[in-house]
mmCIF file with all atom_site columns, C-alpha atoms in Angstrom:
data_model
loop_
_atom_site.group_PDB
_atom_site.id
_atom_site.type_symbol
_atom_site.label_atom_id
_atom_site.label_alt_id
_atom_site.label_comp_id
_atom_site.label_asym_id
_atom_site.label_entity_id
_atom_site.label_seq_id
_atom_site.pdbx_PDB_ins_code
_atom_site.Cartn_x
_atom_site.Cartn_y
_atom_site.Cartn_z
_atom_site.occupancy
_atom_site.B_iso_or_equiv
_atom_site.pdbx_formal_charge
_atom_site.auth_seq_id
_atom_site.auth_comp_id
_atom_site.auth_asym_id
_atom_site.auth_atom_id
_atom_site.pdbx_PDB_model_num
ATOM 1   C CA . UNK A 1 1   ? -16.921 -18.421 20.964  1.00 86.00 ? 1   UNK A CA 1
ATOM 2   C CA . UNK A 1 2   ? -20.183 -16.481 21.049  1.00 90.00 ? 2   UNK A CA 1
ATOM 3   C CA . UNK A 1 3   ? -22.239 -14.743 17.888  1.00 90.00 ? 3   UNK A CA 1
ATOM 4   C CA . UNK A 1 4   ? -22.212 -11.092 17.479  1.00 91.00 ? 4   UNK A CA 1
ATOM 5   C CA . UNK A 1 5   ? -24.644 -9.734  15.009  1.00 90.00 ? 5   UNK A CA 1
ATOM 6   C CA . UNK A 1 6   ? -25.562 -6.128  13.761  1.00 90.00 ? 6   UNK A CA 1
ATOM 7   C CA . UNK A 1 7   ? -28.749 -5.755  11.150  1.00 86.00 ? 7   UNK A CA 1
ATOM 8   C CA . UNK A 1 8   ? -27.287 -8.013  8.409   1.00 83.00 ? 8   UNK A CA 1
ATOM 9   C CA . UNK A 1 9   ? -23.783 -9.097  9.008   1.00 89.00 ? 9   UNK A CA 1
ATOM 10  C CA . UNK A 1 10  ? -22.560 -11.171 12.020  1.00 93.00 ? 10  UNK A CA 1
ATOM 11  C CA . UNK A 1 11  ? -19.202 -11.858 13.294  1.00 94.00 ? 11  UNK A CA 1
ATOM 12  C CA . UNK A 1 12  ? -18.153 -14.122 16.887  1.00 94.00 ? 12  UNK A CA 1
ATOM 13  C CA . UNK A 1 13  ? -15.798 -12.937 19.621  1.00 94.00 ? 13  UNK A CA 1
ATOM 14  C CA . UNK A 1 14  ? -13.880 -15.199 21.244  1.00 93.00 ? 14  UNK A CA 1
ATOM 15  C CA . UNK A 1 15  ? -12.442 -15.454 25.315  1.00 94.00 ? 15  UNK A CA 1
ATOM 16  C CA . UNK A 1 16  ? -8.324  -15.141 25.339  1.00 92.00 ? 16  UNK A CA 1
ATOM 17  C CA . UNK A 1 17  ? -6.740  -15.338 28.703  1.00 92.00 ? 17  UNK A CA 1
ATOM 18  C CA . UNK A 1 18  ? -10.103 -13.651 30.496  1.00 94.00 ? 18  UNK A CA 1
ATOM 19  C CA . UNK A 1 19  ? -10.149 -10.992 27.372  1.00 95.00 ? 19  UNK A CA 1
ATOM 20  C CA . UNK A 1 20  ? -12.715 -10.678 24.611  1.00 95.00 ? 20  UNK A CA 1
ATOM 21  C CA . UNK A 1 21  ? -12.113 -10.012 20.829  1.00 95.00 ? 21  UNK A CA 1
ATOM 22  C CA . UNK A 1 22  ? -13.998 -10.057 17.681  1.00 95.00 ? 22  UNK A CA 1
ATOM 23  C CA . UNK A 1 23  ? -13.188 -12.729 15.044  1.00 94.00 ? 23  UNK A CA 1
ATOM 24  C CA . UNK A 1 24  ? -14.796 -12.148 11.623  1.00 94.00 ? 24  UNK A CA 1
ATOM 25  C CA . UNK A 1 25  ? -13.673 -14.942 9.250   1.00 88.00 ? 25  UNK A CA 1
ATOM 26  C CA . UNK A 1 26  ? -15.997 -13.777 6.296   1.00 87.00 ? 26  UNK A CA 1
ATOM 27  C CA . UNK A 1 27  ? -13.945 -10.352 6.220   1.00 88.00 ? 27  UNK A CA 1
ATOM 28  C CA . UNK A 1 28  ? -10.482 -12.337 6.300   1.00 86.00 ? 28  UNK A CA 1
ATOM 29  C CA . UNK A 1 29  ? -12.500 -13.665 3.171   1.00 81.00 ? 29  UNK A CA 1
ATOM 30  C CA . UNK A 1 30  ? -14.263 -10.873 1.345   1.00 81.00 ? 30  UNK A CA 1
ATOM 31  C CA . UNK A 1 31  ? -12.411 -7.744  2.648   1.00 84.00 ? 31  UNK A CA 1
ATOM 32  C CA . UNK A 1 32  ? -8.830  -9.812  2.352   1.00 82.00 ? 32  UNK A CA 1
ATOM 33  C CA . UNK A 1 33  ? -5.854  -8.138  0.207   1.00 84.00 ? 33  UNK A CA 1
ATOM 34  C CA . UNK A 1 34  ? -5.253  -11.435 -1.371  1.00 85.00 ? 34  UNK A CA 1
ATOM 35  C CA . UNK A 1 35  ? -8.224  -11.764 -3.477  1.00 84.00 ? 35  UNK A CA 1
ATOM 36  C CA . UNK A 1 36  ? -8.687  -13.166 -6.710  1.00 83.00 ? 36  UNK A CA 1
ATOM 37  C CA . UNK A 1 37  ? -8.904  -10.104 -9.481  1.00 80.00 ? 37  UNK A CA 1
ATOM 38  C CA . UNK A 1 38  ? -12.564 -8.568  -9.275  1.00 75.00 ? 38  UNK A CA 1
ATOM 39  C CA . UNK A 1 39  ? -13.545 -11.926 -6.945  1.00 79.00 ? 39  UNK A CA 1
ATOM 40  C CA . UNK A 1 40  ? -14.997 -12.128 -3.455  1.00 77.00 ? 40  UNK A CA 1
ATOM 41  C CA . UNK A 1 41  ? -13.085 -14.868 -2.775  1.00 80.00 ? 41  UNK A CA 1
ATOM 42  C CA . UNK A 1 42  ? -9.336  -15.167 -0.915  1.00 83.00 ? 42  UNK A CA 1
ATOM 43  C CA . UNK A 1 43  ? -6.320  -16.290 -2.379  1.00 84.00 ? 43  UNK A CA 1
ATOM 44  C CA . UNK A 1 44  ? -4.802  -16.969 0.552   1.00 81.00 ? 44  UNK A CA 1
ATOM 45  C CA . UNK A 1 45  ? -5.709  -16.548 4.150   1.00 79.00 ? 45  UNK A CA 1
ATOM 46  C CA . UNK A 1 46  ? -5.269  -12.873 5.818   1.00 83.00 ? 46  UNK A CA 1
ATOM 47  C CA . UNK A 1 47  ? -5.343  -12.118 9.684   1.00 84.00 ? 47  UNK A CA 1
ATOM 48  C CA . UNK A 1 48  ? -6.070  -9.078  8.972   1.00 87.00 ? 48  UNK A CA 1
ATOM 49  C CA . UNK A 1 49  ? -9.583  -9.290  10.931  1.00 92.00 ? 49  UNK A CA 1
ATOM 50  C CA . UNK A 1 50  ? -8.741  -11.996 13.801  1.00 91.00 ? 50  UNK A CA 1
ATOM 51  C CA . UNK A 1 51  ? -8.676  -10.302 17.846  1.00 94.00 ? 51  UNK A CA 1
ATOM 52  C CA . UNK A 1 52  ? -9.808  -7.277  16.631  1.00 95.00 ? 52  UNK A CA 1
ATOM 53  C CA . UNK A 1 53  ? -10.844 -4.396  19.274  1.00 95.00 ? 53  UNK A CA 1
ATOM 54  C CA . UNK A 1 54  ? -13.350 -2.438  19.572  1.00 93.00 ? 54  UNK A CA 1
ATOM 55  C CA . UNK A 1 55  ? -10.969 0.476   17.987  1.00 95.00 ? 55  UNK A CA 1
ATOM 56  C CA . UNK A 1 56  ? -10.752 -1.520  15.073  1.00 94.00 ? 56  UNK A CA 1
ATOM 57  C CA . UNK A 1 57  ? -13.922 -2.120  14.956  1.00 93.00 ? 57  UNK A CA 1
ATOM 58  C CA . UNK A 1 58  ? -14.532 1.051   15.079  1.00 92.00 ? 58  UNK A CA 1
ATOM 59  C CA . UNK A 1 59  ? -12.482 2.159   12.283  1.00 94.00 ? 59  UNK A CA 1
ATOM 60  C CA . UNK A 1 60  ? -13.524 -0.812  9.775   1.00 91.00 ? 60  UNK A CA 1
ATOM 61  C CA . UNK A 1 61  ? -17.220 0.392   10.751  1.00 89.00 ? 61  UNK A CA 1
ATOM 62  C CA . UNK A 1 62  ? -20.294 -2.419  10.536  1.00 90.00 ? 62  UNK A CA 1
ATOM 63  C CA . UNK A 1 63  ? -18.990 -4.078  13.912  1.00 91.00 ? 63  UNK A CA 1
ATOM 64  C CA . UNK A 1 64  ? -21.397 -1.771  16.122  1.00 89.00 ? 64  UNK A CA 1
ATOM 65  C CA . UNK A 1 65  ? -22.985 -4.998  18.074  1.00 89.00 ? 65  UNK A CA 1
ATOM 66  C CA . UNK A 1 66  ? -27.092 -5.070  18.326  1.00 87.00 ? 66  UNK A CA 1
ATOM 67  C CA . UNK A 1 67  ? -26.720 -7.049  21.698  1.00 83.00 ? 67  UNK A CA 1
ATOM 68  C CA . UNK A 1 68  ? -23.003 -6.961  23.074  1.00 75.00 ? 68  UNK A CA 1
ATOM 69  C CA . UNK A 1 69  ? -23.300 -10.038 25.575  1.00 75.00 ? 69  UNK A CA 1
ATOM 70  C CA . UNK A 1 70  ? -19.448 -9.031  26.890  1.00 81.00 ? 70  UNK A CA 1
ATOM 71  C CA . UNK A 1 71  ? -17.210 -6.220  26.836  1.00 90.00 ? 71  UNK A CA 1
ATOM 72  C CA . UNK A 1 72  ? -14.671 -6.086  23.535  1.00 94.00 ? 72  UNK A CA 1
ATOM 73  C CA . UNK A 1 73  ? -11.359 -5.253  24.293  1.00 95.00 ? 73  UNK A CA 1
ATOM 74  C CA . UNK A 1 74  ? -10.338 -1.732  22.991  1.00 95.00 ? 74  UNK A CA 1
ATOM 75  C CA . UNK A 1 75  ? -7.061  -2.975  21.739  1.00 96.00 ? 75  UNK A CA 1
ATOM 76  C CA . UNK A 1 76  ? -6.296  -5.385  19.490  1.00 96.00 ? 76  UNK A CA 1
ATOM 77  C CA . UNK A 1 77  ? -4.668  -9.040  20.328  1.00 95.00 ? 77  UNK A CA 1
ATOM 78  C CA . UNK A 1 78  ? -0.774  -8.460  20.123  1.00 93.00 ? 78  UNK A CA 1
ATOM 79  C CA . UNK A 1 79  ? -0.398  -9.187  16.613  1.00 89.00 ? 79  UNK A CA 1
ATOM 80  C CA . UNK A 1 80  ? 2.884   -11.152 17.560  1.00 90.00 ? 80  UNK A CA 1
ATOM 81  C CA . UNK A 1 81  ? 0.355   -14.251 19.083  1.00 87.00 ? 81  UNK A CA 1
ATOM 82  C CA . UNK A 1 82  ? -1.118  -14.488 15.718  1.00 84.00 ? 82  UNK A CA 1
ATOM 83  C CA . UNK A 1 83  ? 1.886   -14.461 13.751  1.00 83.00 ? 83  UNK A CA 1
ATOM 84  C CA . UNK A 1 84  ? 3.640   -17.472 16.338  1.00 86.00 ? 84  UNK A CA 1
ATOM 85  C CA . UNK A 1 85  ? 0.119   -19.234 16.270  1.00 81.00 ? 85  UNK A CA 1
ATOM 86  C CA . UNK A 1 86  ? -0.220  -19.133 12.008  1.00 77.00 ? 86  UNK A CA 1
ATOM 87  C CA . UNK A 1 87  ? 3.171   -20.619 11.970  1.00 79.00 ? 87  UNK A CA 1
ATOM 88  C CA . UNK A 1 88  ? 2.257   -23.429 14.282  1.00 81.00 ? 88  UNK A CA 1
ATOM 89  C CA . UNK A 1 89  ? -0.789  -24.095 12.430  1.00 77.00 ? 89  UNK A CA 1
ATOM 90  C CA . UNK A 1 90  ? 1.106   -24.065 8.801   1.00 73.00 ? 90  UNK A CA 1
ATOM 91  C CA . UNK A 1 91  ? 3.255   -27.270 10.123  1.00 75.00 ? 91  UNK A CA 1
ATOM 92  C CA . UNK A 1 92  ? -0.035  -29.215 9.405   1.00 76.00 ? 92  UNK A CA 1
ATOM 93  C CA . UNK A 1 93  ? -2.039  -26.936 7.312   1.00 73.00 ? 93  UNK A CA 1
ATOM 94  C CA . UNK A 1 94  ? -1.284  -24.750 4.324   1.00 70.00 ? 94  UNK A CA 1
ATOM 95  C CA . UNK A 1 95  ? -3.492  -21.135 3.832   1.00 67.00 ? 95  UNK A CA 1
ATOM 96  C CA . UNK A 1 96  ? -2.045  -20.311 0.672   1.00 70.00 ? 96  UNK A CA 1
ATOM 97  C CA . UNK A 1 97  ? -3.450  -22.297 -2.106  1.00 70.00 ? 97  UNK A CA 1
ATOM 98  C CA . UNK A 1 98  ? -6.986  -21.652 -1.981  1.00 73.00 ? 98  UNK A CA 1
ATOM 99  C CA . UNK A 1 99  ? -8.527  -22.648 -5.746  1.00 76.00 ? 99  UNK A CA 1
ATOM 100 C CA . UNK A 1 100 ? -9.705  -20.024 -7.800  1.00 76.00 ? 100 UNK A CA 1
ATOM 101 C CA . UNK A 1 101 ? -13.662 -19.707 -7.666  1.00 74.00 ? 101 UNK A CA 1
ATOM 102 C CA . UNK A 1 102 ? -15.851 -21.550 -9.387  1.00 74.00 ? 102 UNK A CA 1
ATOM 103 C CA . UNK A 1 103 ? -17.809 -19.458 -11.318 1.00 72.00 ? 103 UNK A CA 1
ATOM 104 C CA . UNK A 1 104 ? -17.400 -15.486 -11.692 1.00 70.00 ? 104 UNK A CA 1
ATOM 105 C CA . UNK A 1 105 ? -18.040 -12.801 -9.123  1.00 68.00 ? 105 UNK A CA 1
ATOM 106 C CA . UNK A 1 106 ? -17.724 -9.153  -9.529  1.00 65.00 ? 106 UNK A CA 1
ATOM 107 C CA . UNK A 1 107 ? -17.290 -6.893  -7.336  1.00 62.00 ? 107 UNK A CA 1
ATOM 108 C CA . UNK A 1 108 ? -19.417 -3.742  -7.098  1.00 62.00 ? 108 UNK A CA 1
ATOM 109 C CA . UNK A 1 109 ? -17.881 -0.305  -6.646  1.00 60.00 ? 109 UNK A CA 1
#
């Protein structure tokens, strides 16, 4: 897993049989569906913004790399690999009872 960072946001991309892809974690976080209401914090866990290409990234904008140390695929991991390796990973792990925060967030609009 290597660092990629643009201004101030950073994000890693990650080798997968001899291809590259951008992870961001904090985006599976703060840009997930599952939110709590007017929170910056996840319900649950989203894939939404796991093996993401540089298409996506390109849509979703603020993944435009200062330093790009290796190519980014164009295309996005087949979504069917993360769906069989989630499942795995929920035998010994659950991603859908995160607590609620702490102390209030808002969100801005």
């Amino acid at each position: 897993m290597r660092p990629i960072r643009n201004g101030s946001h950073a994000w890693n991309s990650i080798e997968i049989n001899g291809k590259h892809y951008s992870i961001d974690n904090t985006w599976n976080i703060t840009r997930n569906p599952n939110r709590f209401c007017e929170s910056l914090k996840a319900k649950s866990f989203s894939s939404q913004y796991l093996f993401f290409g540089q298409e996506t990234a390109n849509l979703i904008g603020h993944h435009m790399p200062d330093i790009l140390h290796q190519e980014i695929e164009a295309d996005d991991i087949d979504s069917k690999q993360v769906i069989e390796a989630t499942k795995k990973l929920t035998k010994f792990i659950t991603f859908d009872n995160y607590a609620k925060p702490v102390f209030e967030s808002r969100l801005q609009k």
